[in-house]
Amino acid sequence: MNIQTSKLLMALLTVCFLDTLVLAYIILRSRWAGWRLIATVFFVFYGVMTFISQIESAVFQFLPPGVLPRLFLMGIFIAAPFSLLAVIILGKRKADTATSNEPNSRLLMPKKEWAWKLTVVAIAYVIIYSTFGYFIAWKNPAVQAFYGGIDEGNFFAHMRIVLTSTPWFLPFQALRGMLWALLALPVIRMMKGRWQETAIAVGLLFAVLMNSQLLLPTPLMPEAVRMTHLIETASYNFIFGYLIVWLLHRHHSSLSDLF
């Protein structure tokens, strides 16, 4: 086995270990069990690892023709057996009666509150995505060279160029922000413990499952660019995941009640 193969194998094992660790914690701390939990784990695993990331690849056309459909299909073949086996191996085929009968007020709020909170989520994602994208990724000369761009001098000049060339950018990222929230909802609802524990779990779920694959060497992206994107996306995904739980986990009677 040569050095390159060894490095790839070690990176692959690291990715598998990190993904399994995060998902196992969420499974063990779940109120749910059985097929309900299996379906939820599949929904979250596939949604974060494959769907939410690859829709961006599809829009920005990062990948060679024909690769994207295979990635969507491969994600199913990974997430489905993992979800089933993980729930069985971790002993969650049957629910704990005492836990499952506990009152659960998470995510219970009026429709108007859902509306303004999801609006906040969408706006927050656009701001976080754009800010981290500029100050961490785009400020790196290696990233600029890879994408064939330049630093326009400041954040607002950069955003003006982005919005001029891709006017659909803000609506698309706002939609992605709400899709992230959709993936977080079952985790918020099913996890035991204080909301802060759930917030950290969702933050790690988003940061690790979405970005751990950037640890894998690929001919499609230089290592310097890949590592920069890893730092960028893992950071803002964790923060955004935590923010979603903080905002949505309970009813707030007013904006001032948030704090």
PDB file of C-alpha atoms in Angstrom:
ATOM      1  CA  MET A   1       0.000   0.000   0.000  1.00  0.00           C
ATOM      2  CA  ASN A   2       1.556   3.315  -1.066  1.00  0.00           C
ATOM      3  CA  ILE A   3       1.522   6.519   0.960  1.00  0.00           C
ATOM      4  CA  GLN A   4      -1.228   8.123  -1.133  1.00  0.00           C
ATOM      5  CA  THR A   5      -3.539   5.139  -0.647  1.00  0.00           C
ATOM      6  CA  SER A   6      -2.801   5.072   3.087  1.00  0.00           C
ATOM      7  CA  LYS A   7      -3.665   8.761   3.439  1.00  0.00           C
ATOM      8  CA  LEU A   8      -6.915   8.272   1.544  1.00  0.00           C
ATOM      9  CA  LEU A   9      -7.867   5.277   3.695  1.00  0.00           C
ATOM     10  CA  MET A  10      -7.091   7.153   6.903  1.00  0.00           C
ATOM     11  CA  ALA A  11      -9.147  10.141   5.741  1.00  0.00           C
ATOM     12  CA  LEU A  12     -12.058   7.867   4.825  1.00  0.00           C
ATOM     13  CA  LEU A  13     -11.965   6.148   8.226  1.00  0.00           C
ATOM     14  CA  THR A  14     -11.874   9.540   9.945  1.00  0.00           C
ATOM     15  CA  VAL A  15     -14.921  10.734   7.977  1.00  0.00           C
ATOM     16  CA  CYS A  16     -16.850   7.549   8.798  1.00  0.00           C
ATOM     17  CA  PHE A  17     -15.904   7.770  12.480  1.00  0.00           C
ATOM     18  CA  LEU A  18     -16.951  11.424  12.833  1.00  0.00           C
ATOM     19  CA  ASP A  19     -20.258  10.922  11.004  1.00  0.00           C
ATOM     20  CA  THR A  20     -21.050   7.816  13.060  1.00  0.00           C
ATOM     21  CA  LEU A  21     -20.155   9.518  16.342  1.00  0.00           C
ATOM     22  CA  VAL A  22     -22.539  12.425  15.766  1.00  0.00           C
ATOM     23  CA  LEU A  23     -25.418  10.278  14.521  1.00  0.00           C
ATOM     24  CA  ALA A  24     -24.946   7.719  17.300  1.00  0.00           C
ATOM     25  CA  TYR A  25     -25.194  10.437  19.946  1.00  0.00           C
ATOM     26  CA  ILE A  26     -28.422  11.766  18.437  1.00  0.00           C
ATOM     27  CA  ILE A  27     -29.879   8.242  18.247  1.00  0.00           C
ATOM     28  CA  LEU A  28     -28.991   7.442  21.857  1.00  0.00           C
ATOM     29  CA  ARG A  29     -30.448  10.727  23.107  1.00  0.00           C
ATOM     30  CA  SER A  30     -33.685  10.322  21.139  1.00  0.00           C
ATOM     31  CA  ARG A  31     -37.135   9.938  22.701  1.00  0.00           C
ATOM     32  CA  TRP A  32     -38.161   7.994  19.610  1.00  0.00           C
ATOM     33  CA  ALA A  33     -37.366   4.423  18.597  1.00  0.00           C
ATOM     34  CA  GLY A  34     -38.089   1.775  15.988  1.00  0.00           C
ATOM     35  CA  TRP A  35     -39.121   2.624  12.457  1.00  0.00           C
ATOM     36  CA  ARG A  36     -39.954   6.203  13.409  1.00  0.00           C
ATOM     37  CA  LEU A  37     -36.370   6.758  14.510  1.00  0.00           C
ATOM     38  CA  ILE A  38     -34.935   4.847  11.536  1.00  0.00           C
ATOM     39  CA  ALA A  39     -36.904   7.032   9.110  1.00  0.00           C
ATOM     40  CA  THR A  40     -35.832  10.186  10.931  1.00  0.00           C
ATOM     41  CA  VAL A  41     -32.154   9.232  10.927  1.00  0.00           C
ATOM     42  CA  PHE A  42     -32.353   8.467   7.201  1.00  0.00           C
ATOM     43  CA  PHE A  43     -34.126  11.778   6.514  1.00  0.00           C
ATOM     44  CA  VAL A  44     -31.509  13.773   8.432  1.00  0.00           C
ATOM     45  CA  PHE A  45     -28.479  11.778   7.261  1.00  0.00           C
ATOM     46  CA  TYR A  46     -29.411  11.840   3.583  1.00  0.00           C
ATOM     47  CA  GLY A  47     -30.709  15.390   3.740  1.00  0.00           C
ATOM     48  CA  VAL A  48     -27.548  16.858   5.292  1.00  0.00           C
ATOM     49  CA  MET A  49     -24.880  14.669   3.708  1.00  0.00           C
ATOM     50  CA  THR A  50     -26.296  14.471   0.187  1.00  0.00           C
ATOM     51  CA  PHE A  51     -29.361  16.552  -0.681  1.00  0.00           C
ATOM     52  CA  ILE A  52     -28.587  19.929   0.902  1.00  0.00           C
ATOM     53  CA  SER A  53     -24.989  19.912  -0.338  1.00  0.00           C
ATOM     54  CA  GLN A  54     -25.582  18.575  -3.836  1.00  0.00           C
ATOM     55  CA  ILE A  55     -28.387  20.988  -4.711  1.00  0.00           C
ATOM     56  CA  GLU A  56     -25.739  23.701  -4.426  1.00  0.00           C
ATOM     57  CA  SER A  57     -23.436  21.668  -6.669  1.00  0.00           C
ATOM     58  CA  ALA A  58     -26.293  21.357  -9.170  1.00  0.00           C
ATOM     59  CA  VAL A  59     -27.001  25.092  -9.203  1.00  0.00           C
ATOM     60  CA  PHE A  60     -23.368  26.214  -9.397  1.00  0.00           C
ATOM     61  CA  GLN A  61     -22.400  23.297 -11.686  1.00  0.00           C
ATOM     62  CA  PHE A  62     -19.319  22.308  -9.689  1.00  0.00           C
ATOM     63  CA  LEU A  63     -19.249  18.706 -10.917  1.00  0.00           C
ATOM     64  CA  PRO A  64     -18.586  17.037 -14.292  1.00  0.00           C
ATOM     65  CA  PRO A  65     -21.677  15.929 -16.266  1.00  0.00           C
ATOM     66  CA  GLY A  66     -23.223  12.671 -15.045  1.00  0.00           C
ATOM     67  CA  VAL A  67     -21.634  12.748 -11.584  1.00  0.00           C
ATOM     68  CA  LEU A  68     -24.485  14.452  -9.722  1.00  0.00           C
ATOM     69  CA  PRO A  69     -27.209  11.781 -10.257  1.00  0.00           C
ATOM     70  CA  ARG A  70     -24.755   9.118  -9.071  1.00  0.00           C
ATOM     71  CA  LEU A  71     -24.043  11.105  -5.911  1.00  0.00           C
ATOM     72  CA  PHE A  72     -27.752  11.409  -5.104  1.00  0.00           C
ATOM     73  CA  LEU A  73     -28.165   7.659  -5.606  1.00  0.00           C
ATOM     74  CA  MET A  74     -25.020   6.786  -3.644  1.00  0.00           C
ATOM     75  CA  GLY A  75     -26.310   8.848  -0.717  1.00  0.00           C
ATOM     76  CA  ILE A  76     -29.394   6.621  -0.496  1.00  0.00           C
ATOM     77  CA  PHE A  77     -27.288   3.443  -0.475  1.00  0.00           C
ATOM     78  CA  ILE A  78     -25.203   4.849   2.382  1.00  0.00           C
ATOM     79  CA  ALA A  79     -27.926   6.436   4.518  1.00  0.00           C
ATOM     80  CA  ALA A  80     -30.566   3.673   4.299  1.00  0.00           C
ATOM     81  CA  PRO A  81     -28.593   0.667   5.648  1.00  0.00           C
ATOM     82  CA  PHE A  82     -26.740   2.859   8.152  1.00  0.00           C
ATOM     83  CA  SER A  83     -29.984   4.199   9.633  1.00  0.00           C
ATOM     84  CA  LEU A  84     -31.453   0.725  10.025  1.00  0.00           C
ATOM     85  CA  LEU A  85     -28.335  -0.907  11.474  1.00  0.00           C
ATOM     86  CA  ALA A  86     -27.422   2.004  13.760  1.00  0.00           C
ATOM     87  CA  VAL A  87     -30.836   2.055  15.451  1.00  0.00           C
ATOM     88  CA  ILE A  88     -30.773  -1.741  15.928  1.00  0.00           C
ATOM     89  CA  ILE A  89     -27.155  -1.918  17.147  1.00  0.00           C
ATOM     90  CA  LEU A  90     -27.630   0.968  19.565  1.00  0.00           C
ATOM     91  CA  GLY A  91     -30.648  -0.741  21.126  1.00  0.00           C
ATOM     92  CA  LYS A  92     -33.339   1.702  20.038  1.00  0.00           C
ATOM     93  CA  ARG A  93     -35.772  -0.736  18.455  1.00  0.00           C
ATOM     94  CA  LYS A  94     -38.248  -0.087  21.281  1.00  0.00           C
ATOM     95  CA  ALA A  95     -38.995   3.200  23.006  1.00  0.00           C
ATOM     96  CA  ASP A  96     -38.415   3.823  26.690  1.00  0.00           C
ATOM     97  CA  THR A  97     -41.979   4.062  28.036  1.00  0.00           C
ATOM     98  CA  ALA A  98     -41.091   6.577  30.746  1.00  0.00           C
ATOM     99  CA  THR A  99     -39.326   8.893  28.289  1.00  0.00           C
ATOM    100  CA  SER A 100     -41.855   8.578  25.479  1.00  0.00           C
ATOM    101  CA  ASN A 101     -44.713   9.545  27.837  1.00  0.00           C
ATOM    102  CA  GLU A 102     -42.986  12.711  29.055  1.00  0.00           C
ATOM    103  CA  PRO A 103     -44.645  15.987  27.958  1.00  0.00           C
ATOM    104  CA  ASN A 104     -42.879  17.593  25.005  1.00  0.00           C
ATOM    105  CA  SER A 105     -43.618  21.243  24.189  1.00  0.00           C
ATOM    106  CA  ARG A 106     -40.847  21.729  21.637  1.00  0.00           C
ATOM    107  CA  LEU A 107     -41.854  23.301  18.307  1.00  0.00           C
ATOM    108  CA  LEU A 108     -45.373  24.054  19.563  1.00  0.00           C
ATOM    109  CA  MET A 109     -46.183  27.614  18.486  1.00  0.00           C
ATOM    110  CA  PRO A 110     -48.793  29.563  16.488  1.00  0.00           C
ATOM    111  CA  LYS A 111     -48.612  29.783  12.679  1.00  0.00           C
ATOM    112  CA  LYS A 112     -47.739  33.498  12.753  1.00  0.00           C
ATOM    113  CA  GLU A 113     -44.772  32.749  14.976  1.00  0.00           C
ATOM    114  CA  TRP A 114     -43.623  30.008  12.589  1.00  0.00           C
ATOM    115  CA  ALA A 115     -43.844  32.499   9.731  1.00  0.00           C
ATOM    116  CA  TRP A 116     -41.662  35.206  11.255  1.00  0.00           C
ATOM    117  CA  LYS A 117     -39.186  32.735  12.736  1.00  0.00           C
ATOM    118  CA  LEU A 118     -38.652  30.968   9.402  1.00  0.00           C
ATOM    119  CA  THR A 119     -38.180  34.383   7.817  1.00  0.00           C
ATOM    120  CA  VAL A 120     -35.496  35.138  10.399  1.00  0.00           C
ATOM    121  CA  VAL A 121     -33.890  31.756   9.715  1.00  0.00           C
ATOM    122  CA  ALA A 122     -33.757  32.448   5.968  1.00  0.00           C
ATOM    123  CA  ILE A 123     -32.281  35.939   6.414  1.00  0.00           C
ATOM    124  CA  ALA A 124     -29.790  34.725   9.021  1.00  0.00           C
ATOM    125  CA  TYR A 125     -28.553  31.972   6.721  1.00  0.00           C
ATOM    126  CA  VAL A 126     -27.960  34.401   3.850  1.00  0.00           C
ATOM    127  CA  ILE A 127     -25.993  36.722   6.148  1.00  0.00           C
ATOM    128  CA  ILE A 128     -23.932  33.953   7.770  1.00  0.00           C
ATOM    129  CA  TYR A 129     -23.258  32.174   4.454  1.00  0.00           C
ATOM    130  CA  SER A 130     -22.194  35.364   2.693  1.00  0.00           C
ATOM    131  CA  THR A 131     -20.083  36.693   5.567  1.00  0.00           C
ATOM    132  CA  PHE A 132     -18.131  33.499   6.158  1.00  0.00           C
ATOM    133  CA  GLY A 133     -17.852  32.924   2.420  1.00  0.00           C
ATOM    134  CA  TYR A 134     -16.180  36.295   1.903  1.00  0.00           C
ATOM    135  CA  PHE A 135     -14.013  36.724   4.998  1.00  0.00           C
ATOM    136  CA  ILE A 136     -12.793  33.116   5.279  1.00  0.00           C
ATOM    137  CA  ALA A 137     -12.958  31.660   1.771  1.00  0.00           C
ATOM    138  CA  TRP A 138     -12.823  34.513  -0.738  1.00  0.00           C
ATOM    139  CA  LYS A 139     -10.011  36.318   1.104  1.00  0.00           C
ATOM    140  CA  ASN A 140      -7.784  33.301   0.384  1.00  0.00           C
ATOM    141  CA  PRO A 141      -5.798  33.826  -2.858  1.00  0.00           C
ATOM    142  CA  ALA A 142      -5.900  30.072  -3.555  1.00  0.00           C
ATOM    143  CA  VAL A 143      -9.709  30.151  -3.559  1.00  0.00           C
ATOM    144  CA  GLN A 144      -9.785  33.210  -5.821  1.00  0.00           C
ATOM    145  CA  ALA A 145      -7.380  31.552  -8.272  1.00  0.00           C
ATOM    146  CA  PHE A 146      -9.355  28.294  -8.294  1.00  0.00           C
ATOM    147  CA  TYR A 147     -12.634  30.050  -9.134  1.00  0.00           C
ATOM    148  CA  GLY A 148     -11.011  32.624 -11.386  1.00  0.00           C
ATOM    149  CA  GLY A 149     -12.035  35.644  -9.319  1.00  0.00           C
ATOM    150  CA  ILE A 150     -10.509  38.622  -7.534  1.00  0.00           C
ATOM    151  CA  ASP A 151     -11.000  40.346  -4.189  1.00  0.00           C
ATOM    152  CA  GLU A 152     -13.194  43.356  -4.930  1.00  0.00           C
ATOM    153  CA  GLY A 153     -11.793  45.191  -1.917  1.00  0.00           C
ATOM    154  CA  ASN A 154     -14.570  44.855   0.655  1.00  0.00           C
ATOM    155  CA  PHE A 155     -17.599  42.762   1.507  1.00  0.00           C
ATOM    156  CA  PHE A 156     -20.206  45.092   0.025  1.00  0.00           C
ATOM    157  CA  ALA A 157     -18.349  45.455  -3.284  1.00  0.00           C
ATOM    158  CA  HIS A 158     -18.059  41.672  -3.417  1.00  0.00           C
ATOM    159  CA  MET A 159     -21.785  41.191  -2.785  1.00  0.00           C
ATOM    160  CA  ARG A 160     -22.646  43.776  -5.427  1.00  0.00           C
ATOM    161  CA  ILE A 161     -20.699  41.754  -8.017  1.00  0.00           C
ATOM    162  CA  VAL A 162     -22.292  38.496  -6.844  1.00  0.00           C
ATOM    163  CA  LEU A 163     -25.823  39.887  -7.036  1.00  0.00           C
ATOM    164  CA  THR A 164     -25.183  41.491 -10.427  1.00  0.00           C
ATOM    165  CA  SER A 165     -23.894  38.273 -11.966  1.00  0.00           C
ATOM    166  CA  THR A 166     -26.260  35.912 -10.097  1.00  0.00           C
ATOM    167  CA  PRO A 167     -29.438  37.792  -9.078  1.00  0.00           C
ATOM    168  CA  TRP A 168     -31.011  34.535  -7.892  1.00  0.00           C
ATOM    169  CA  PHE A 169     -28.270  34.064  -5.268  1.00  0.00           C
ATOM    170  CA  LEU A 170     -30.125  35.536  -2.282  1.00  0.00           C
ATOM    171  CA  PRO A 171     -33.472  33.743  -2.881  1.00  0.00           C
ATOM    172  CA  PHE A 172     -31.662  30.442  -3.443  1.00  0.00           C
ATOM    173  CA  GLN A 173     -29.625  30.710  -0.243  1.00  0.00           C
ATOM    174  CA  ALA A 174     -32.719  31.810   1.696  1.00  0.00           C
ATOM    175  CA  LEU A 175     -34.455  28.657   0.462  1.00  0.00           C
ATOM    176  CA  ARG A 176     -31.458  26.569   1.562  1.00  0.00           C
ATOM    177  CA  GLY A 177     -31.688  28.185   4.992  1.00  0.00           C
ATOM    178  CA  MET A 178     -35.299  27.024   5.348  1.00  0.00           C
ATOM    179  CA  LEU A 179     -34.362  23.538   4.103  1.00  0.00           C
ATOM    180  CA  TRP A 180     -31.710  23.404   6.830  1.00  0.00           C
ATOM    181  CA  ALA A 181     -34.406  24.288   9.357  1.00  0.00           C
ATOM    182  CA  LEU A 182     -36.628  21.514   7.977  1.00  0.00           C
ATOM    183  CA  LEU A 183     -33.833  18.997   8.590  1.00  0.00           C
ATOM    184  CA  ALA A 184     -33.358  20.259  12.136  1.00  0.00           C
ATOM    185  CA  LEU A 185     -37.037  20.002  13.147  1.00  0.00           C
ATOM    186  CA  PRO A 186     -37.263  16.247  13.829  1.00  0.00           C
ATOM    187  CA  VAL A 187     -34.015  16.357  15.810  1.00  0.00           C
ATOM    188  CA  ILE A 188     -35.305  19.240  17.928  1.00  0.00           C
ATOM    189  CA  ARG A 189     -38.569  17.402  18.539  1.00  0.00           C
ATOM    190  CA  MET A 190     -37.123  13.998  19.391  1.00  0.00           C
ATOM    191  CA  MET A 191     -34.048  14.742  21.501  1.00  0.00           C
ATOM    192  CA  LYS A 192     -34.056  14.516  25.283  1.00  0.00           C
ATOM    193  CA  GLY A 193     -32.336  16.951  27.617  1.00  0.00           C
ATOM    194  CA  ARG A 194     -32.017  20.734  27.655  1.00  0.00           C
ATOM    195  CA  TRP A 195     -32.314  22.761  24.481  1.00  0.00           C
ATOM    196  CA  GLN A 196     -28.617  23.683  24.655  1.00  0.00           C
ATOM    197  CA  GLU A 197     -27.693  20.009  24.264  1.00  0.00           C
ATOM    198  CA  THR A 198     -29.946  19.752  21.229  1.00  0.00           C
ATOM    199  CA  ALA A 199     -28.464  22.952  19.790  1.00  0.00           C
ATOM    200  CA  ILE A 200     -24.929  21.585  20.061  1.00  0.00           C
ATOM    201  CA  ALA A 201     -26.065  18.263  18.563  1.00  0.00           C
ATOM    202  CA  VAL A 202     -27.727  19.965  15.583  1.00  0.00           C
ATOM    203  CA  GLY A 203     -24.719  22.248  15.126  1.00  0.00           C
ATOM    204  CA  LEU A 204     -22.388  19.239  15.046  1.00  0.00           C
ATOM    205  CA  LEU A 205     -24.782  17.358  12.762  1.00  0.00           C
ATOM    206  CA  PHE A 206     -24.683  20.196  10.238  1.00  0.00           C
ATOM    207  CA  ALA A 207     -20.964  20.891  10.604  1.00  0.00           C
ATOM    208  CA  VAL A 208     -19.723  17.286  10.524  1.00  0.00           C
ATOM    209  CA  LEU A 209     -22.047  15.490   8.103  1.00  0.00           C
ATOM    210  CA  MET A 210     -22.072  18.370   5.650  1.00  0.00           C
ATOM    211  CA  ASN A 211     -18.332  18.986   5.680  1.00  0.00           C
ATOM    212  CA  SER A 212     -16.439  15.879   6.791  1.00  0.00           C
ATOM    213  CA  GLN A 213     -16.202  14.757   3.155  1.00  0.00           C
ATOM    214  CA  LEU A 214     -13.899  17.726   2.542  1.00  0.00           C
ATOM    215  CA  LEU A 215     -11.282  15.744   4.466  1.00  0.00           C
ATOM    216  CA  LEU A 216     -11.113  13.357   1.501  1.00  0.00           C
ATOM    217  CA  PRO A 217      -8.545  14.172  -1.211  1.00  0.00           C
ATOM    218  CA  THR A 218     -10.131  14.802  -4.603  1.00  0.00           C
ATOM    219  CA  PRO A 219      -8.768  15.674  -8.042  1.00  0.00           C
ATOM    220  CA  LEU A 220     -11.622  18.162  -8.429  1.00  0.00           C
ATOM    221  CA  MET A 221     -10.265  20.599  -5.821  1.00  0.00           C
ATOM    222  CA  PRO A 222      -6.746  21.536  -4.603  1.00  0.00           C
ATOM    223  CA  GLU A 223      -6.014  20.777  -0.949  1.00  0.00           C
ATOM    224  CA  ALA A 224      -5.597  24.456  -0.002  1.00  0.00           C
ATOM    225  CA  VAL A 225      -9.045  25.272  -1.401  1.00  0.00           C
ATOM    226  CA  ARG A 226     -10.592  22.183   0.160  1.00  0.00           C
ATOM    227  CA  MET A 227      -9.219  22.964   3.630  1.00  0.00           C
ATOM    228  CA  THR A 228     -10.322  26.589   3.404  1.00  0.00           C
ATOM    229  CA  HIS A 229     -13.848  25.506   2.515  1.00  0.00           C
ATOM    230  CA  LEU A 230     -13.759  22.999   5.392  1.00  0.00           C
ATOM    231  CA  ILE A 231     -12.980  25.739   7.920  1.00  0.00           C
ATOM    232  CA  GLU A 232     -15.483  28.120   6.338  1.00  0.00           C
ATOM    233  CA  THR A 233     -18.462  25.772   6.063  1.00  0.00           C
ATOM    234  CA  ALA A 234     -17.942  23.784   9.267  1.00  0.00           C
ATOM    235  CA  SER A 235     -17.825  27.044  11.242  1.00  0.00           C
ATOM    236  CA  TYR A 236     -20.948  28.642   9.842  1.00  0.00           C
ATOM    237  CA  ASN A 237     -22.934  25.404   9.741  1.00  0.00           C
ATOM    238  CA  PHE A 238     -22.326  24.817  13.449  1.00  0.00           C
ATOM    239  CA  ILE A 239     -23.315  28.377  14.321  1.00  0.00           C
ATOM    240  CA  PHE A 240     -26.382  28.213  12.096  1.00  0.00           C
ATOM    241  CA  GLY A 241     -27.474  24.859  13.530  1.00  0.00           C
ATOM    242  CA  TYR A 242     -27.199  26.236  17.062  1.00  0.00           C
ATOM    243  CA  LEU A 243     -29.140  29.352  16.031  1.00  0.00           C
ATOM    244  CA  ILE A 244     -31.998  27.306  14.537  1.00  0.00           C
ATOM    245  CA  VAL A 245     -32.534  25.374  17.778  1.00  0.00           C
ATOM    246  CA  TRP A 246     -32.295  28.501  19.919  1.00  0.00           C
ATOM    247  CA  LEU A 247     -34.916  30.212  17.775  1.00  0.00           C
ATOM    248  CA  LEU A 248     -37.338  27.346  17.128  1.00  0.00           C
ATOM    249  CA  HIS A 249     -37.231  25.031  20.132  1.00  0.00           C
ATOM    250  CA  ARG A 250     -40.013  26.796  22.048  1.00  0.00           C
ATOM    251  CA  HIS A 251     -42.779  29.355  21.819  1.00  0.00           C
ATOM    252  CA  HIS A 252     -41.737  32.992  22.280  1.00  0.00           C
ATOM    253  CA  SER A 253     -44.462  35.493  23.063  1.00  0.00           C
ATOM    254  CA  SER A 254     -42.535  38.383  21.472  1.00  0.00           C
ATOM    255  CA  LEU A 255     -39.152  39.315  19.999  1.00  0.00           C
ATOM    256  CA  SER A 256     -37.984  40.520  23.407  1.00  0.00           C
ATOM    257  CA  ASP A 257     -38.811  37.075  24.821  1.00  0.00           C
ATOM    258  CA  LEU A 258     -36.033  35.615  22.651  1.00  0.00           C
ATOM    259  CA  PHE A 259     -33.472  37.096  24.996  1.00  0.00           C
TER     260      PHE A 259
END
